[in-house]
PDB file of C-alpha atoms in Angstrom:
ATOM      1  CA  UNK A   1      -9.787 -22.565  23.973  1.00 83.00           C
ATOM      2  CA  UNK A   2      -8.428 -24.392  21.426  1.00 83.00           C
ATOM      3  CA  UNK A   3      -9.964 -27.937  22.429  1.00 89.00           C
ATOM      4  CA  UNK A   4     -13.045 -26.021  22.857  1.00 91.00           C
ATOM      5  CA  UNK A   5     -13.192 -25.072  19.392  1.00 90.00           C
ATOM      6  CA  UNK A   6     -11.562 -28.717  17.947  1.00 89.00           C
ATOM      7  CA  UNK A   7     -14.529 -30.313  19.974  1.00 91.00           C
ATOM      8  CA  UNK A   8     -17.198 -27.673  18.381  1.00 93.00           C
ATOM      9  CA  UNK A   9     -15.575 -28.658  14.823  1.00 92.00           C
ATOM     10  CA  UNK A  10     -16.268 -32.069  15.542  1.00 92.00           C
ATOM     11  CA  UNK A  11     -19.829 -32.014  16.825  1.00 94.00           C
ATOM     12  CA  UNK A  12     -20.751 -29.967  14.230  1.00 94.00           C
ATOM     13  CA  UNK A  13     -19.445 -32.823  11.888  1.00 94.00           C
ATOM     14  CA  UNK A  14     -20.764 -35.347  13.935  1.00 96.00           C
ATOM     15  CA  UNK A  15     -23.859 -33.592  13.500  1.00 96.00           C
ATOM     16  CA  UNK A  16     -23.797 -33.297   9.753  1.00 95.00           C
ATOM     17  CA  UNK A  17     -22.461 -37.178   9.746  1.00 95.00           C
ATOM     18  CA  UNK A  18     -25.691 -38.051  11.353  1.00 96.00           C
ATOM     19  CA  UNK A  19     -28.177 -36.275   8.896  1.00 96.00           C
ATOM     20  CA  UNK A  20     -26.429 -38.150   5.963  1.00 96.00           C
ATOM     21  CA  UNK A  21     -27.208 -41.348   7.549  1.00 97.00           C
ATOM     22  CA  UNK A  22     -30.975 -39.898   8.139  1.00 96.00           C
ATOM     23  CA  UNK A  23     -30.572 -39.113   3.816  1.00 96.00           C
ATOM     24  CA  UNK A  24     -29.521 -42.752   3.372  1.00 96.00           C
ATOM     25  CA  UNK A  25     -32.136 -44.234   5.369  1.00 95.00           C
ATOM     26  CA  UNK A  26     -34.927 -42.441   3.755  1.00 94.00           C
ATOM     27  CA  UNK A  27     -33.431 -43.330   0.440  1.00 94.00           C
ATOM     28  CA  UNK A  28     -33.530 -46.765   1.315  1.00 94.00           C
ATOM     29  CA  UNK A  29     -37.220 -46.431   3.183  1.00 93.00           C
ATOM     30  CA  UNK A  30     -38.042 -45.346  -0.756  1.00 93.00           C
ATOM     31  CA  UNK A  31     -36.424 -48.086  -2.524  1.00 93.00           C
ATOM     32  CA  UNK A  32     -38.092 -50.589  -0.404  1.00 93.00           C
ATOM     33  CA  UNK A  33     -41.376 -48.860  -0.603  1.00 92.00           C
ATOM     34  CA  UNK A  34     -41.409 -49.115  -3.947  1.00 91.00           C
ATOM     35  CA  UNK A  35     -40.833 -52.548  -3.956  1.00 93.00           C
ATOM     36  CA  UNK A  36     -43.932 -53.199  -1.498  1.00 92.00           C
ATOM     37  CA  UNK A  37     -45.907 -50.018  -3.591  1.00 90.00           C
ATOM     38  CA  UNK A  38     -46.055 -48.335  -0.626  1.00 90.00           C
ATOM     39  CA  UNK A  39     -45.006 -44.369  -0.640  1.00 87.00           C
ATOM     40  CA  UNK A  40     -42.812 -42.889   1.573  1.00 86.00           C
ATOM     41  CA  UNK A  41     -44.906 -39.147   2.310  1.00 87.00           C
ATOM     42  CA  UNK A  42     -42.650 -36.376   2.224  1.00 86.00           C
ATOM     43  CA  UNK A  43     -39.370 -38.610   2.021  1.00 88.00           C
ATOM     44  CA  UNK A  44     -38.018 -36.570  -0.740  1.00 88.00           C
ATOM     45  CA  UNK A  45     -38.464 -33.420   0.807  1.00 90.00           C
ATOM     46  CA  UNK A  46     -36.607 -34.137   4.096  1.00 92.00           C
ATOM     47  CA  UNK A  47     -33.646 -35.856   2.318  1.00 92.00           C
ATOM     48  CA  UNK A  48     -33.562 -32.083   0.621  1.00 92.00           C
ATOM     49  CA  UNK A  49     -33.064 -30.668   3.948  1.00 93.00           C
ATOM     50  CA  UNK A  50     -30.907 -33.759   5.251  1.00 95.00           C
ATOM     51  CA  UNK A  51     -28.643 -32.757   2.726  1.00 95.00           C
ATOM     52  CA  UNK A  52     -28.684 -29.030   2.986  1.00 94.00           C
ATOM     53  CA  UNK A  53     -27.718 -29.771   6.396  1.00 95.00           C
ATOM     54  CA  UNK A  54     -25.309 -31.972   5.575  1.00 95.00           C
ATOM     55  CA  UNK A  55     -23.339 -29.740   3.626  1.00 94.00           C
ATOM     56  CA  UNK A  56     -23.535 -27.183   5.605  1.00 95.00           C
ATOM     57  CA  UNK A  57     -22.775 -28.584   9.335  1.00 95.00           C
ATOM     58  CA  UNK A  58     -19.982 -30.016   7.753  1.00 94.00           C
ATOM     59  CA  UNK A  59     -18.322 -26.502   6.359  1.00 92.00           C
ATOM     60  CA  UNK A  60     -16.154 -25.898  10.066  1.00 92.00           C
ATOM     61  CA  UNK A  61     -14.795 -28.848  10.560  1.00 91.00           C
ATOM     62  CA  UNK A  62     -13.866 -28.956   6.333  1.00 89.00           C
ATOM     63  CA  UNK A  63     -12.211 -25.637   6.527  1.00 86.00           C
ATOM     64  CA  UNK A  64     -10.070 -26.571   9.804  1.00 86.00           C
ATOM     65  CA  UNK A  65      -8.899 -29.957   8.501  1.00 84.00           C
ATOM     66  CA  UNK A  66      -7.743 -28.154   4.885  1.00 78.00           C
ATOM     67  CA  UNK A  67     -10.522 -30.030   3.065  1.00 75.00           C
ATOM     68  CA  UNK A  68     -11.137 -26.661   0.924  1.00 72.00           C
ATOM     69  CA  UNK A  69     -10.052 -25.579  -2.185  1.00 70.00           C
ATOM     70  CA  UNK A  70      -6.779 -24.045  -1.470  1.00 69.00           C
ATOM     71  CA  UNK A  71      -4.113 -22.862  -4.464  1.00 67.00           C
ATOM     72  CA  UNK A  72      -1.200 -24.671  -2.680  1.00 71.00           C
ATOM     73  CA  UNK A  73       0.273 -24.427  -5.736  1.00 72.00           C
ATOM     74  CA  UNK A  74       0.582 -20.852  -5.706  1.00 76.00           C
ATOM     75  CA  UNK A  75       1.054 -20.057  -2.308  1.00 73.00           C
ATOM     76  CA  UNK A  76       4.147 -23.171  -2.175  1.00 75.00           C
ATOM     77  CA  UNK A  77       5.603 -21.072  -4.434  1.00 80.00           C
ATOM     78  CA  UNK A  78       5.784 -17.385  -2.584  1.00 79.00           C
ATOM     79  CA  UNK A  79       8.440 -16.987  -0.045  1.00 78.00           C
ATOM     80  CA  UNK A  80       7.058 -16.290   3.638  1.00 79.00           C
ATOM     81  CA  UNK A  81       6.182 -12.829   3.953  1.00 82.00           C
ATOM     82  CA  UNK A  82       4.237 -12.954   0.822  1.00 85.00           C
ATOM     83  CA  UNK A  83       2.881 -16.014   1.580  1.00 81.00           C
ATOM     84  CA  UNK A  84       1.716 -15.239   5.204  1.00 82.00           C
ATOM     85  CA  UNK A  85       0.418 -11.925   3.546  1.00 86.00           C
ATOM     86  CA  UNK A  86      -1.802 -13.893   1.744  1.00 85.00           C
ATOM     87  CA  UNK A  87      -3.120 -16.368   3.853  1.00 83.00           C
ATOM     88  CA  UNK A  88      -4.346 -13.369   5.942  1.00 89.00           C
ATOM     89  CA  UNK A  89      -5.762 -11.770   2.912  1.00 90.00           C
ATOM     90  CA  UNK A  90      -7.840 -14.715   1.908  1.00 86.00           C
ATOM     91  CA  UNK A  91      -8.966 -15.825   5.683  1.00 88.00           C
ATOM     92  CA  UNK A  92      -9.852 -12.216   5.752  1.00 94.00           C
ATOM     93  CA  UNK A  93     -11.873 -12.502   2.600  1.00 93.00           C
ATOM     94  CA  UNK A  94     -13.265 -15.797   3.045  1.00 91.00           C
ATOM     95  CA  UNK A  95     -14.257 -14.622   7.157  1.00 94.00           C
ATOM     96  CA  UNK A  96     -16.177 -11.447   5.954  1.00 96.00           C
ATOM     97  CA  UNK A  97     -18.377 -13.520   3.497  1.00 96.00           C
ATOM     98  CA  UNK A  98     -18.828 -16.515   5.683  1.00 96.00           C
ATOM     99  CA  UNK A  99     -19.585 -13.713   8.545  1.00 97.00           C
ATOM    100  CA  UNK A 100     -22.154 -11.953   6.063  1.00 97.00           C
ATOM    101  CA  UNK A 101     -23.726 -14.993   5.077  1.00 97.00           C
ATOM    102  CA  UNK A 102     -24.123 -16.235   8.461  1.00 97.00           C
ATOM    103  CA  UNK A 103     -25.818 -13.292   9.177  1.00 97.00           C
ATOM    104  CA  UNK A 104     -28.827 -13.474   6.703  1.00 97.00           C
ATOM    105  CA  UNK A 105     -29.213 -17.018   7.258  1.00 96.00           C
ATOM    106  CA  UNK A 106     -30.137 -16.368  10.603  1.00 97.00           C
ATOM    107  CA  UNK A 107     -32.140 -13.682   9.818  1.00 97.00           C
ATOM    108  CA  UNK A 108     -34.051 -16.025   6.963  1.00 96.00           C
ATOM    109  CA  UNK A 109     -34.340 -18.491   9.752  1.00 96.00           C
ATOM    110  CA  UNK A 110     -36.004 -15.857  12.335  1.00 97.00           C
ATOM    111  CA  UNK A 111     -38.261 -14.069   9.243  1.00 97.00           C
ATOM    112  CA  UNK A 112     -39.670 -17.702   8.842  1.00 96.00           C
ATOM    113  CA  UNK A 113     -40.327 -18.380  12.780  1.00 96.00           C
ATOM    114  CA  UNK A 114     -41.797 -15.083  13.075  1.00 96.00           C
ATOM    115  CA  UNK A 115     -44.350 -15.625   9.935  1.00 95.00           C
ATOM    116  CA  UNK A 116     -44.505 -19.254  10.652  1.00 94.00           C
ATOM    117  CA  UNK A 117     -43.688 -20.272   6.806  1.00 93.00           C
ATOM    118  CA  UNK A 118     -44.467 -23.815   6.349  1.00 93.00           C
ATOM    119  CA  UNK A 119     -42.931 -26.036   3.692  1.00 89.00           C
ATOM    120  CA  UNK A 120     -44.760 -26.846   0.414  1.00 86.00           C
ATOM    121  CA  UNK A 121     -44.466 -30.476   0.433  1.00 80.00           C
ATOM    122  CA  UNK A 122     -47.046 -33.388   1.648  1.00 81.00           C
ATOM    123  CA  UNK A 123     -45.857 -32.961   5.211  1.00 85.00           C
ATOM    124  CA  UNK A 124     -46.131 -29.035   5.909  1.00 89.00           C
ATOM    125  CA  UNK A 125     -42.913 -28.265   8.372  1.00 91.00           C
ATOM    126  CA  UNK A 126     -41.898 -25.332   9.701  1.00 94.00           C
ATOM    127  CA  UNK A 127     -39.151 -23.678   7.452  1.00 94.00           C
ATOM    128  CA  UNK A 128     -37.187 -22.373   9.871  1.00 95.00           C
ATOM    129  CA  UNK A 129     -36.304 -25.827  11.551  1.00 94.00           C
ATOM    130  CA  UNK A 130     -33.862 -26.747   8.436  1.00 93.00           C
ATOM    131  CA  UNK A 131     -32.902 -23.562   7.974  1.00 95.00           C
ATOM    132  CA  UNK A 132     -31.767 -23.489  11.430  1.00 95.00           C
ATOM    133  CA  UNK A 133     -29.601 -25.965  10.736  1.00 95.00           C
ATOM    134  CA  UNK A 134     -27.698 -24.032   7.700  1.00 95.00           C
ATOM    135  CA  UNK A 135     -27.731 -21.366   9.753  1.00 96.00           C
ATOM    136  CA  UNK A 136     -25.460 -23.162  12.735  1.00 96.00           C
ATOM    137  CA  UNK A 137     -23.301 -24.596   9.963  1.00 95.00           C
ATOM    138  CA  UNK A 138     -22.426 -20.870   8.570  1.00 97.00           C
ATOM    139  CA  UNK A 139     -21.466 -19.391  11.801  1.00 97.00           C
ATOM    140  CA  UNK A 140     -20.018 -22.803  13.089  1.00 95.00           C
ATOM    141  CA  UNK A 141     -18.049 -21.733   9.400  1.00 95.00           C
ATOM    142  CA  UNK A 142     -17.959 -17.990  10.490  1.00 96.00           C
ATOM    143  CA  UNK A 143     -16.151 -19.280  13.847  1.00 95.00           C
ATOM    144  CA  UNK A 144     -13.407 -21.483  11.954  1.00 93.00           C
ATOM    145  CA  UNK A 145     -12.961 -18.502   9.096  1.00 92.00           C
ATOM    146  CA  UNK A 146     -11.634 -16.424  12.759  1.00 94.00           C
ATOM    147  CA  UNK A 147      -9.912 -19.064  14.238  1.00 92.00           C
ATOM    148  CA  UNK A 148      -7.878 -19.367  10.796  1.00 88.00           C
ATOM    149  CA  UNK A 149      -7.718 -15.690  10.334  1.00 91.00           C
ATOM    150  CA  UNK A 150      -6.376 -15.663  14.027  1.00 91.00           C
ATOM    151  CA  UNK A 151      -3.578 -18.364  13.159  1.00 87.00           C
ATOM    152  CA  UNK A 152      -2.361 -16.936  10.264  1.00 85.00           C
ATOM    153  CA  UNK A 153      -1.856 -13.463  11.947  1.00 89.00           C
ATOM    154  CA  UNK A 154       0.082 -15.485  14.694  1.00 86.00           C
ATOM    155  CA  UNK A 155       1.765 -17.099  12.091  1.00 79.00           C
ATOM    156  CA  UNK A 156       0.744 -20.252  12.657  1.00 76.00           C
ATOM    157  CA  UNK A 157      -0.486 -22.724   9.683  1.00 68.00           C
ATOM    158  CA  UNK A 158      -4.095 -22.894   9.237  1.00 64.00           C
ATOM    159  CA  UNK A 159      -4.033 -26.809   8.518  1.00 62.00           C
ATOM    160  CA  UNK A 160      -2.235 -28.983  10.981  1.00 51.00           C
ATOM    161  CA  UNK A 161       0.250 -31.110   9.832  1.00 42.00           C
ATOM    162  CA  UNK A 162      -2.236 -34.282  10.767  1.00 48.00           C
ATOM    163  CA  UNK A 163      -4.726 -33.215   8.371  1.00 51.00           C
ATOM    164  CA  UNK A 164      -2.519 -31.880   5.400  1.00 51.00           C
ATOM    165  CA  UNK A 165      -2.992 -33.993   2.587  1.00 51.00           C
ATOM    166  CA  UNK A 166       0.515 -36.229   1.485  1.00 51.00           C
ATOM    167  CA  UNK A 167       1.927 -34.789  -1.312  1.00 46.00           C
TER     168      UNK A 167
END
């Protein structure tokens, strides 16, 4: 199970990896445009919805590897029980709202399939195809907030020592 999940983690930032190199090259596709004064339709709307889905594809793998804000310097600080206490606590915390968030983003993804809301832009595009995509990333970030919950009530760390940051 645990591969299972490391390998979800990564395609998900794999995935995310790939729409930031879609947001450079339609940056760049404007730049040189411009320099030919040709226009780029609808450019600026999809690298608004590369980089929603950018950010959000990448939230798993982030949370797994430690790359979220975390007050080591508190919790360094507590002895065990109090610290394990709290790492539950806040994977608890941080679980629900992931877990409640994930839920109306798939719900504002289905609303907009089932009305067939279009973007605004030059290009009309179905909404719900990149809100699909912060959809995934909030349960893919729903999934790691239980698989973190699930290791601190074993009482295992929630980063591995690979990924901590050197102190």
């Amino acid at each position: 199970m645990r591969r299972l999940l490391d390998a979800f983690y990564t395609a998900s930032l794999a995935l995310g990896g790939s729409f930031l190199v879609l947001l450079g090259g339609l940056v760049l596709s404007q730049i040189v445009g411009r320099w030919f004064g040709l226009i780029v339709p609808g450019a600026d709307e999809f690298a608004g919805f590369c980089m929603a889905a950018t950010f959000f594809l990448a939230l798993p793998h982030t949370l797994m590897v430690g790359g979220h804000i975390r007050v080591e310097l508190v919790l360094d600080r507590l002895g065990e029980p109090w610290r394990r206490s709290l790492e539950i606590w806040g994977s608890l915390a941080a679980t629900g709202i992931a877990g409640y968030f994930a839920w109306y983003a798939i719900e504002l993804a289905w609303f907009s399939f089932s009305f067939g809301d279009m973007s605004f832009g030059l290009l009309p595009i179905p909404l719900w195809i990149p809100q699909s995509a912060l959809a995934f990333g909030v349960v893919g970030l729903t999934i790691a907030g239980i698989d973190s919950l699930t290791r601190a009530l074993h009482g295992k760390p929630n980063v591995t020592a690979e990924h901590r940051p050197s102190e």
